[in-house]
CSV table of C-alpha atoms in Angstrom, one decimal:
chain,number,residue,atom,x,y,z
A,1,UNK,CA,-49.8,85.9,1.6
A,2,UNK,CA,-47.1,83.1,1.4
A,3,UNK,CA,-46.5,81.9,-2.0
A,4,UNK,CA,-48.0,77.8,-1.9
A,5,UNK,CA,-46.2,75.0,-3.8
A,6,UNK,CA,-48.5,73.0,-6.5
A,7,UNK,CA,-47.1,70.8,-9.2
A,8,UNK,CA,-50.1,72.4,-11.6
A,9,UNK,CA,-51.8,75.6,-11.9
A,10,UNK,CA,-54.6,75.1,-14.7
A,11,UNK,CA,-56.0,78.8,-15.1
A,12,UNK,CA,-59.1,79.2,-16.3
A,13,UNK,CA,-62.8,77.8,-15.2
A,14,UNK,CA,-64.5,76.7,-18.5
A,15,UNK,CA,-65.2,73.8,-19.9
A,16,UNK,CA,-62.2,72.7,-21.4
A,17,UNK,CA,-59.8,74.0,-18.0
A,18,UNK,CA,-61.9,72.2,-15.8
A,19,UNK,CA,-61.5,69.3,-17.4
A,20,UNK,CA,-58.0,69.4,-18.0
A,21,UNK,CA,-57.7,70.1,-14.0
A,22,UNK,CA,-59.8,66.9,-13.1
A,23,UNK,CA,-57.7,64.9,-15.5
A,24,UNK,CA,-54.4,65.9,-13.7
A,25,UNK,CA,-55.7,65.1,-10.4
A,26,UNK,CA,-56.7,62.0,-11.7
A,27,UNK,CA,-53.4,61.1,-12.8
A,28,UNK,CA,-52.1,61.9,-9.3
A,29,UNK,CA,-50.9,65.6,-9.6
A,30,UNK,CA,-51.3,67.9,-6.7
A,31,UNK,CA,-53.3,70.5,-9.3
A,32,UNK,CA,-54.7,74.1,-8.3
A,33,UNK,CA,-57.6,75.2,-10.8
A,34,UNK,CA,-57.5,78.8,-10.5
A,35,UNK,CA,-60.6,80.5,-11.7
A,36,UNK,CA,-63.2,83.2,-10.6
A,37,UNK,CA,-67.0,81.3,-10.6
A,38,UNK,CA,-68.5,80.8,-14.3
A,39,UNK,CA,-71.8,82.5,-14.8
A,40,UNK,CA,-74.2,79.9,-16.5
A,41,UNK,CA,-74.0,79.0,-20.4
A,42,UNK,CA,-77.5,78.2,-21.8
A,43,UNK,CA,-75.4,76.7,-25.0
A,44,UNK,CA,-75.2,73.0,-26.2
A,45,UNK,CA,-71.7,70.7,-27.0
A,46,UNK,CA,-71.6,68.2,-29.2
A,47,UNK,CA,-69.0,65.8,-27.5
A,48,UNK,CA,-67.3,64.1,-30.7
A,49,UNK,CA,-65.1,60.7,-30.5
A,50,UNK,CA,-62.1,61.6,-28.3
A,51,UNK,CA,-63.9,63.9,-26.5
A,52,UNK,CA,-66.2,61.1,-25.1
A,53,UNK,CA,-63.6,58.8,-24.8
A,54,UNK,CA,-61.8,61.6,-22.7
A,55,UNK,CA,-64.2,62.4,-20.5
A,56,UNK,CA,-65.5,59.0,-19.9
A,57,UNK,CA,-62.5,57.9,-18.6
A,58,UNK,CA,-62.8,60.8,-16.2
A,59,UNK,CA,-66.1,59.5,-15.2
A,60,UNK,CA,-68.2,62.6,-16.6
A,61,UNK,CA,-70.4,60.8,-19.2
A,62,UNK,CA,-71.6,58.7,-16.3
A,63,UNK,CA,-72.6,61.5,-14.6
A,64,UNK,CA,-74.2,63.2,-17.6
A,65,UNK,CA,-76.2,60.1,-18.2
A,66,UNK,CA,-79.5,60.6,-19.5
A,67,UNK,CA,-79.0,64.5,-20.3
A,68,UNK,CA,-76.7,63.5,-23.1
A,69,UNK,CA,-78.3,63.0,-26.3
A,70,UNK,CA,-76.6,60.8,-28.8
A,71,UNK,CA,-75.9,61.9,-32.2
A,72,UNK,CA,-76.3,58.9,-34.5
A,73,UNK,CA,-76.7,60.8,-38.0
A,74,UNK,CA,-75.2,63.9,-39.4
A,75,UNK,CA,-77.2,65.5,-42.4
A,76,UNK,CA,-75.5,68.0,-44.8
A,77,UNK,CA,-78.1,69.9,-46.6
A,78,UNK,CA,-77.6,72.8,-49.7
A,79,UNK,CA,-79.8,75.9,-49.2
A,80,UNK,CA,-77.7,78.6,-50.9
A,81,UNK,CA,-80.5,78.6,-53.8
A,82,UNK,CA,-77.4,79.1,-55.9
A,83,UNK,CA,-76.6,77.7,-59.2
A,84,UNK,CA,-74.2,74.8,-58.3
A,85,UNK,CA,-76.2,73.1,-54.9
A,86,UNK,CA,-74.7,70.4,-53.5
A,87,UNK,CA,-77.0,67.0,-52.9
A,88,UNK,CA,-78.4,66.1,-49.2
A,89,UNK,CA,-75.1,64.2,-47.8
A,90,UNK,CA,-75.8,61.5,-44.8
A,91,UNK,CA,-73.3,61.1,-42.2
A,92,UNK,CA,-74.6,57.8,-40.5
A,93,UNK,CA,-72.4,56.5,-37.2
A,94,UNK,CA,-73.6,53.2,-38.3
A,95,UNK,CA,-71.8,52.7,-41.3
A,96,UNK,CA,-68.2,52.7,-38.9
A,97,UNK,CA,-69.6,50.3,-36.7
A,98,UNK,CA,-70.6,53.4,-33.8
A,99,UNK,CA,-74.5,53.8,-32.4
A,100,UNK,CA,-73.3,57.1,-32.5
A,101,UNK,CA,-70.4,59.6,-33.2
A,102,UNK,CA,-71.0,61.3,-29.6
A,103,UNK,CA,-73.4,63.3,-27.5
A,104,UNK,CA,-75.3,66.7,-27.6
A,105,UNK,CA,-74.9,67.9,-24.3
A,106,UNK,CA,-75.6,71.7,-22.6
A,107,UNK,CA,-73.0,73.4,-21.1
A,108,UNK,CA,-74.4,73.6,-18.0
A,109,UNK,CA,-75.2,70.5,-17.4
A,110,UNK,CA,-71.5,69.1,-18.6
A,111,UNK,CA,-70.4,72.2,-16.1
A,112,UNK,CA,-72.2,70.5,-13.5
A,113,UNK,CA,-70.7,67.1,-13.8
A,114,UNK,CA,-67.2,68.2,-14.0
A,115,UNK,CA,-67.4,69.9,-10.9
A,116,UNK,CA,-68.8,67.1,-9.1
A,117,UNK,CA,-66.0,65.3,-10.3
A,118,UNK,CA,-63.7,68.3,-9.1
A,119,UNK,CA,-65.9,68.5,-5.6
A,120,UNK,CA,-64.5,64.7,-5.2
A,121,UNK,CA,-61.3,65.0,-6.0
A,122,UNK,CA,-59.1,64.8,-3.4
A,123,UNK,CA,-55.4,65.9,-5.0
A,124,UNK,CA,-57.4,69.1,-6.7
A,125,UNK,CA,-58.0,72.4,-4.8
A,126,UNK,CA,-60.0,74.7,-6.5
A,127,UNK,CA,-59.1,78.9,-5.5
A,128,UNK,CA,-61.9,81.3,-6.8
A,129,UNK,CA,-60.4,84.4,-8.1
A,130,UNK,CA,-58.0,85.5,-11.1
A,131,UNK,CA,-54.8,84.9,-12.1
A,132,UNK,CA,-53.1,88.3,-13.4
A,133,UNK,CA,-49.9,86.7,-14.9
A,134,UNK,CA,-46.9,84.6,-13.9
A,135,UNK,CA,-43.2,84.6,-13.8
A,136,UNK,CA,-40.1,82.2,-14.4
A,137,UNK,CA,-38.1,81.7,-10.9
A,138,UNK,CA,-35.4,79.2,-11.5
A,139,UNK,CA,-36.9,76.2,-12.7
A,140,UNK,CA,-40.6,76.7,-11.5
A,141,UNK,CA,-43.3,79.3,-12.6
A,142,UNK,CA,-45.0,81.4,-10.0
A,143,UNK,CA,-48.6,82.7,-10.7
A,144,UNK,CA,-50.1,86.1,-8.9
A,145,UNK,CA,-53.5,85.9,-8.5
A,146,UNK,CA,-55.9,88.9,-8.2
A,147,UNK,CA,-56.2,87.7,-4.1
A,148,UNK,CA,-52.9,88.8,-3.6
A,149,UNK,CA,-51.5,85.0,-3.0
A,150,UNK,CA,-49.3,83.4,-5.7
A,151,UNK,CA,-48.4,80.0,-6.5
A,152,UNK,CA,-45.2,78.1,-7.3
A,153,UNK,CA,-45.7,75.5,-9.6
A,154,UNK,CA,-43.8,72.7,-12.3
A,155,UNK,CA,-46.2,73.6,-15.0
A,156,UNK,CA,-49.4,76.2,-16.2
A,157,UNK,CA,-52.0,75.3,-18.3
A,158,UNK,CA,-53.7,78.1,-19.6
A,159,UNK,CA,-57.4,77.6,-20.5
A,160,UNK,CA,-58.4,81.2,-20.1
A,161,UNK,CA,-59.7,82.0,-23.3
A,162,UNK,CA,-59.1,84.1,-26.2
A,163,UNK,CA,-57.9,86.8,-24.1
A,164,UNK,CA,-55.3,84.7,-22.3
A,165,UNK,CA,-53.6,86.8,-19.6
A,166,UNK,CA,-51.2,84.0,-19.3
A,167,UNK,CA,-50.5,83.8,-23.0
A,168,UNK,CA,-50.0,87.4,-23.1
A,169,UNK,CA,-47.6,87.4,-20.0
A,170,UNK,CA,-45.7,84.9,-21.9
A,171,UNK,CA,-45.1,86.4,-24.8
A,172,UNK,CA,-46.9,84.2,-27.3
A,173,UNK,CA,-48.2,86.1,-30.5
A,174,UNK,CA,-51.9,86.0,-31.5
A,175,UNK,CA,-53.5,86.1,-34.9
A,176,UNK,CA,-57.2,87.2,-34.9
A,177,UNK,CA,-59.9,88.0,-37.6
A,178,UNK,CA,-63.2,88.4,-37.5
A,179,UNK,CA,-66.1,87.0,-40.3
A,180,UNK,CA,-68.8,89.5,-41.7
A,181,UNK,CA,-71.3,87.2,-39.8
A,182,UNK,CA,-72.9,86.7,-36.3
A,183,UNK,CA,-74.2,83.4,-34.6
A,184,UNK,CA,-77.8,83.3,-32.9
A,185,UNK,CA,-77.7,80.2,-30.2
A,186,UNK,CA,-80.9,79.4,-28.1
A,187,UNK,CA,-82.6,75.9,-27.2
A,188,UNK,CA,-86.3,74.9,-29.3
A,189,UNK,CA,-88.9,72.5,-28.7
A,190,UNK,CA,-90.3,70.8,-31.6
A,191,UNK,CA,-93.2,68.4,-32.4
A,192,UNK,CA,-91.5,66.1,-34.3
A,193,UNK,CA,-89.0,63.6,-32.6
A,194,UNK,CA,-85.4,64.4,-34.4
A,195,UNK,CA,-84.4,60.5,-34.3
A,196,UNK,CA,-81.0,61.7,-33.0
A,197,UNK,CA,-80.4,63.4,-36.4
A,198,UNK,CA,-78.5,66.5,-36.5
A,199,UNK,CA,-79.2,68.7,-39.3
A,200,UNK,CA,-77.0,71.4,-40.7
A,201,UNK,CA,-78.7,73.7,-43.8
A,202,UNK,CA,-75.7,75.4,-45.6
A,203,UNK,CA,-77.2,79.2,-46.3
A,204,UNK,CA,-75.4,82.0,-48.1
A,205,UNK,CA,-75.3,83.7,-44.9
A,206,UNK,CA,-73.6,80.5,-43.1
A,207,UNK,CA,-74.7,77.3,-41.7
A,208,UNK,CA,-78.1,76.7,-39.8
A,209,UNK,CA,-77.5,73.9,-37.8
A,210,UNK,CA,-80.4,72.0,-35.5
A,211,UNK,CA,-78.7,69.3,-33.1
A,212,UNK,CA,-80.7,67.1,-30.9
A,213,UNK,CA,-81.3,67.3,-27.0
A,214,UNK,CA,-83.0,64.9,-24.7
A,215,UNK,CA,-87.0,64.2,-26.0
A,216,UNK,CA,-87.9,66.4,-28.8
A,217,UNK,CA,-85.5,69.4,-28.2
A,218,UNK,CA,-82.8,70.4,-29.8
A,219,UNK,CA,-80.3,73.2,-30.1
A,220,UNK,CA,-79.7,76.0,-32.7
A,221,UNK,CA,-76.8,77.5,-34.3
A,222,UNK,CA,-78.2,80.5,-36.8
A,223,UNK,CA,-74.9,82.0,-38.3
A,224,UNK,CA,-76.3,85.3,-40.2
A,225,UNK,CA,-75.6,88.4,-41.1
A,226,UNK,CA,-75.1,90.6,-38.2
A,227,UNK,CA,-77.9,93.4,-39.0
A,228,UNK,CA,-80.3,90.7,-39.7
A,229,UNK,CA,-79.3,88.6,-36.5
A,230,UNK,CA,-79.7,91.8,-34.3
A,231,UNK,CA,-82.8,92.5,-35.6
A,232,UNK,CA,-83.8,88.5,-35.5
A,233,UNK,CA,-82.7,88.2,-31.5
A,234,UNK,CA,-85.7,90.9,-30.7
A,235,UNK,CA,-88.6,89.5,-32.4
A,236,UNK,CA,-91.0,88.1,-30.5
A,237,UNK,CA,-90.6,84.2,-29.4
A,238,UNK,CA,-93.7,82.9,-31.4
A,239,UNK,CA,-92.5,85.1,-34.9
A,240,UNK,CA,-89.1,83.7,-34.1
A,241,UNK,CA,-90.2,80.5,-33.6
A,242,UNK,CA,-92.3,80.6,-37.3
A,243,UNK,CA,-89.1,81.2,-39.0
A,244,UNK,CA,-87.0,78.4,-37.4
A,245,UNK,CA,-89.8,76.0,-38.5
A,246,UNK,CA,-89.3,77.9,-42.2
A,247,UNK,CA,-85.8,78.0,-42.3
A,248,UNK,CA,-85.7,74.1,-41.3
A,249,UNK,CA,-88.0,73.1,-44.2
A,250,UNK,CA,-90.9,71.8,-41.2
A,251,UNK,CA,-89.0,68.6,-40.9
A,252,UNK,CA,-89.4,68.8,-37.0
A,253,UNK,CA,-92.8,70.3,-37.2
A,254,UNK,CA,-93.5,73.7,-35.2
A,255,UNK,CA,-90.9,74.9,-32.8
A,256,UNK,CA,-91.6,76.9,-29.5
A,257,UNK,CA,-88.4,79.1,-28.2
A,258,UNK,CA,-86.4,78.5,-25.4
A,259,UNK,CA,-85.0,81.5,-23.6
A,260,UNK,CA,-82.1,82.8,-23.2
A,261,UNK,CA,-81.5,83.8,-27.0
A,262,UNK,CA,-78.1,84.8,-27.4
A,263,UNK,CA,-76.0,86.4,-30.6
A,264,UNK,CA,-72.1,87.1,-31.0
A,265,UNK,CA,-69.9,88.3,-33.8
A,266,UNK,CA,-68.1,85.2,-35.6
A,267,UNK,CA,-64.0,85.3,-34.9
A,268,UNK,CA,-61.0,83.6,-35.1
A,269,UNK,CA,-58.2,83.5,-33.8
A,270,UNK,CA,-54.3,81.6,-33.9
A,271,UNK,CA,-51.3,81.4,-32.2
A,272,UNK,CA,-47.2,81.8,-32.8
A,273,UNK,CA,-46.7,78.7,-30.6
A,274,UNK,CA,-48.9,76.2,-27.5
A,275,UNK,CA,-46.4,76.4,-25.5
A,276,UNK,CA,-43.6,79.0,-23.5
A,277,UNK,CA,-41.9,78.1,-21.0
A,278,UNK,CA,-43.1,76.1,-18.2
A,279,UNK,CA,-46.4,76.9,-19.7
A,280,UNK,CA,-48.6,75.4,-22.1
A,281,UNK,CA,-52.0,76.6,-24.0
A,282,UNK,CA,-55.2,74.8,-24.0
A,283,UNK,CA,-58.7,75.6,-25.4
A,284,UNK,CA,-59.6,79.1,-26.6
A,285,UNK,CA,-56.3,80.2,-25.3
A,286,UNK,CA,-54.4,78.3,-28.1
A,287,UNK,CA,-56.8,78.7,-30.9
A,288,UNK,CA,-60.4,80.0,-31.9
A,289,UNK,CA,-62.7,79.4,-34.8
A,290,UNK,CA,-67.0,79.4,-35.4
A,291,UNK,CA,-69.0,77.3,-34.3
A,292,UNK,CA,-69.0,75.4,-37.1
A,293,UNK,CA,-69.1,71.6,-37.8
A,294,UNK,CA,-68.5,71.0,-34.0
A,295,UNK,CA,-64.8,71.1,-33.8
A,296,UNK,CA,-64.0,73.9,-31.2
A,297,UNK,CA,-64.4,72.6,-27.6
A,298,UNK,CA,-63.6,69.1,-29.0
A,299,UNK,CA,-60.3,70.2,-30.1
A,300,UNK,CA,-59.5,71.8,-26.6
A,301,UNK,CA,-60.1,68.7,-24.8
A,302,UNK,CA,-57.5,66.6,-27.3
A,303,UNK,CA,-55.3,69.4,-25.9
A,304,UNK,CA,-56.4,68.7,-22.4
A,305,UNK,CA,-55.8,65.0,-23.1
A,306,UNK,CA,-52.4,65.6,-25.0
A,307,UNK,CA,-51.1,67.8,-21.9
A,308,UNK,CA,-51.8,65.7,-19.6
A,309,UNK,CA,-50.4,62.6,-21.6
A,310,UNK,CA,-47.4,64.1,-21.9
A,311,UNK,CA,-46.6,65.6,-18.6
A,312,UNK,CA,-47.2,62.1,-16.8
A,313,UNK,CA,-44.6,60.4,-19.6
A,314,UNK,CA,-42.5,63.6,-17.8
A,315,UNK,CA,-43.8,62.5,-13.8
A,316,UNK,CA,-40.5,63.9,-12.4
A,317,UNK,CA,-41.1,67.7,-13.9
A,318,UNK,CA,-44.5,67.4,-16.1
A,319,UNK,CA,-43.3,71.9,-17.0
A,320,UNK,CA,-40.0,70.2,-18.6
A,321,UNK,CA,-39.1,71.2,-21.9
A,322,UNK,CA,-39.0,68.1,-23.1
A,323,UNK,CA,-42.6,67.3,-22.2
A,324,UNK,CA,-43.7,71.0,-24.0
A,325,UNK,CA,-41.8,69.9,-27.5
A,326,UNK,CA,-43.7,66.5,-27.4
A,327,UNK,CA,-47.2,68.7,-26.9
A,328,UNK,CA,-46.4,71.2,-29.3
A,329,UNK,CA,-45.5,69.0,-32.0
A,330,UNK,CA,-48.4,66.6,-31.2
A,331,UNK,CA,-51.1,69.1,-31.2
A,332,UNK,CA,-49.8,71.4,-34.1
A,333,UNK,CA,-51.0,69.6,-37.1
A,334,UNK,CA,-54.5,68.6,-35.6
A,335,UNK,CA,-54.8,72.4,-34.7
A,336,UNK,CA,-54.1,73.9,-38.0
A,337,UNK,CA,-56.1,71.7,-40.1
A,338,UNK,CA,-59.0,71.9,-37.9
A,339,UNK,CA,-58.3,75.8,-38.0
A,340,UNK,CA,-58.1,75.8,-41.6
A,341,UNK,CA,-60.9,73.7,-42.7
A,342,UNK,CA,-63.8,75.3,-40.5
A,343,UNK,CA,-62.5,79.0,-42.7
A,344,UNK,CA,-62.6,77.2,-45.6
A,345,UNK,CA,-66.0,75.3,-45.1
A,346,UNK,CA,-67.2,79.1,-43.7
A,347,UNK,CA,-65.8,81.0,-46.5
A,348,UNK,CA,-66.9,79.0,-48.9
A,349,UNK,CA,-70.4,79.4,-48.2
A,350,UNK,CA,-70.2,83.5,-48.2
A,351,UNK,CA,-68.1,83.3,-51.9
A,352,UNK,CA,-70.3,84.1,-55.0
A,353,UNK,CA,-67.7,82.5,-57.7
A,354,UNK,CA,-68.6,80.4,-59.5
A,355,UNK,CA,-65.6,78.4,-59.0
A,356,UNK,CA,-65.7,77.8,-55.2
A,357,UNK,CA,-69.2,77.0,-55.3
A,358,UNK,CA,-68.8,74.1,-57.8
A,359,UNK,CA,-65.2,73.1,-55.9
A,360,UNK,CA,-67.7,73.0,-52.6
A,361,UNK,CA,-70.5,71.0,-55.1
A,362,UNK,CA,-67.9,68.4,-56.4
A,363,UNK,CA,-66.3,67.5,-52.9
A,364,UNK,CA,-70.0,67.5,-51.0
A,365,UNK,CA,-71.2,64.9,-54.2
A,366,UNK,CA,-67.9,63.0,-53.8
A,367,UNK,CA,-68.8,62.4,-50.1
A,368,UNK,CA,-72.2,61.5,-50.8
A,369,UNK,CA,-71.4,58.8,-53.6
A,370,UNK,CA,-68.3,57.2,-52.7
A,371,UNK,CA,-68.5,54.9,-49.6
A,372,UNK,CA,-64.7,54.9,-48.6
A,373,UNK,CA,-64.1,58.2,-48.8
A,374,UNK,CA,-67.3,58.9,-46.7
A,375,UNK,CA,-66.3,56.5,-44.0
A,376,UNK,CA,-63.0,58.1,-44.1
A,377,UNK,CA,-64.5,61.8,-43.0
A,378,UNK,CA,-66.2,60.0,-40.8
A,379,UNK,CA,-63.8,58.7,-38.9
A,380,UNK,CA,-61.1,61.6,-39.2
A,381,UNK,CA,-63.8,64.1,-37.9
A,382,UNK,CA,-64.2,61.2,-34.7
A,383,UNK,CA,-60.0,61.4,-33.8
A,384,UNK,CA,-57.1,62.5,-36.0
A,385,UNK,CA,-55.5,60.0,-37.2
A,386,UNK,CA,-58.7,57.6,-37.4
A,387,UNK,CA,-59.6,58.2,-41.0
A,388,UNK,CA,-56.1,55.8,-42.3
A,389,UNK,CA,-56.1,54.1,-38.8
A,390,UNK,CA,-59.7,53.2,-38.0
A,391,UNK,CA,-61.5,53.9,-35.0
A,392,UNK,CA,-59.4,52.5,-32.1
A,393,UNK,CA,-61.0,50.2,-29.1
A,394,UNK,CA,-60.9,52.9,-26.7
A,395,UNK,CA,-63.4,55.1,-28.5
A,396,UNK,CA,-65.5,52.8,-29.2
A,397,UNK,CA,-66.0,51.7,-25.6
A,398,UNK,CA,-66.1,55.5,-24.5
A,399,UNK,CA,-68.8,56.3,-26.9
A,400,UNK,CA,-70.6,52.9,-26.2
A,401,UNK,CA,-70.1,53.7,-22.4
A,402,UNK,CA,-74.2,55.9,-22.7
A,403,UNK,CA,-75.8,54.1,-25.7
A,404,UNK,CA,-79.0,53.2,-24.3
């Protein structure tokens, strides 16, 4: 096959490639998404500040409408049973001016939006099949694909996961470690409306974290240990069901399953550099934590954001180096605290001494008791940046864009 000429190749189908395709065809880039078709995700996002902003400018929230549930109030609760428990902190969207600090949505269902945003496109062509690396030719990158075709373009974004064929072919180093704990993920009903109140119980074994859905569902992240949560994903629905409604104190009443229940070993993962040579990382590809405290898809889509930013400030050759320097340097810091404070947060909750849990007490009672320094969290967690700042006009309109 003859090699075709693209300005971008975004590899990579997910969540977070998909959307960093759309965005570049948006902006007026003749963009190729490369990518084999997704098998359906019966997981939940919650879609934090930025993220919203993001996608609602790429009209995605609009299409999500009513099957995104909005997340008004974040509740920290201590159920370690240890001797230093930290009180019940309140995270309320309404105390920094927001109806709410974003929107529960499931994957597929944010899946499905995206691609009708891709299906309308018209500067985005979408090839089903794999990329298996790429190569520098002068001052373009060609990508082989699995097909046998190739592509020659100005820049590649690779959102293809932790695994990154393209981050491997260009030579960017990968830290990975793995936590002695494994996450259970399925959907519940309950009979008690959740107000739009996520709840997240902080357990020895890791956090147990209910976050609503449309009427009175919600989703479930059990982080556990992994013998337990092997032996937890085969009980039968209704047992299953018995101990969500324990471990959550009855505060939603009784619970009834939703199938599929899925469980996978908690991992992490960081890279040498987001960027090579007319390449640059996004998502998974460029870092990888739990899922804990919401950060992980809402970090890749600042990257989408950033790349996309910074390649149209580049319009002549978006693959410059130039353009790669500005992303790297804007998305490093944002990256590595996010990184480093979802470890912390995790590793905290597995140490027994003594003085880690009180260090964990004191800053959870500081949040709860001192206003500013609340409202400051708040806002950080919303967009980097926003915590000194404040929340800036554009996020508030992109959040207010689905309040009801």
């Amino acid at each position: 096959m003859a090699t075709e000429r693209r300005e971008i190749a975004v590899v990579g189908g997910g969540l977070a490639g998909t959307a960093t395709a759309l965005a570049f065809a948006a902006a007026g880039f003749d963009t190729v998404l490369i990518a084999p078709k997704s098998t359906p995700d019966g997981r939940s996002t919650a879609l934090l500040g930025d993220s919203v902003a993001f996608l609602s400018s790429l009209g995605v929230m609009d299409r999500l409408g009513a099957k995104a549930a909005p997340l008004a109030v974040m509740r920290l609760i201590d159920d370690t049973k240890r001797l230093f428990r930290a009180p019940v902190v309140e995270f309320r969207a309404s105390e920094i001016g927001l109806a709410s600090f974003g929107y529960n949505v499931l994957n597929a269902d944010l899946q499905a939006a995206l691609s009708e945003g891709v299906a309308e496109a018209t500067e985005l062509e979408v090839r089903e099949t794999a990329a298996r690396g790429f190569t520098i030719e002068g001052d373009r990158a060609v990508v082989t694909l699995e097909d046998g075709g190739s592509y020659c373009v100005e820049l590649v974004v690779a959102a293809d996961g932790r695994r990154s064929p393209m981050r491997e072919a260009a030579g960017i180093g990968v830290r990975q470690w793995t936590y002695p704990q494994s996450a259970i993920v399925f959907n519940f009903r309950h009979r008690i409306d959740h107000h739009s109140v996520s709840t997240e119980f902080h357990t020895r074994a890791g956090p147990f974290t209910q976050v609503p859905l449309p009427g009175r569902r919600s989703s479930l992240v059990w982080v556990e240990e992994p013998e337990l949560a092997e032996l937890y994903v085969d009980l039968k629905p209704d047992r299953l069901a018995r101990m969500v409604e324990d471990k959550m104190h009855s505060i939603l009443g009784s619970v009834e399953i939703e199938e599929p229940i899925q469980r996978f070993p908690l991992s992490g993962a960081s890279v040498d550099r987001m960027t090579g040579e007319r390449l640059a990382l996004v998502g998974e590809a460029g870092h990888a934590f739990p899922p804990i405290g919401a950060q992980g898809l809402n970090l890749g889509l600042r990257d989408c954001e950033a790349i996309v930013r910074f390649a149209t400030e580049s319009r002549d050759d978006p693959g410059q180096r130039g353009a790669l320097s500005r992303y790297e340097a804007a998305r490093r810091a944002d990256v590595r605290s996010r990184t480093v404070g979802v470890d912390l947060l995790n590793r905290s909750l597995l140490a027994d001494f003594l003085p880690t849990q009180l260090a964990r007490t004191a800053g959870l009672a500081a949040m709860r008791s001192v206003p500013l320094l609340r409202q400051f969290a708040m806002r950080e967690g919303l967009s980097p940046g926003a915590g000194l700042a404040g929340v800036s006009r554009s996020l508030r309109e992109g959040i207010g864009r689905n309040d009801p």
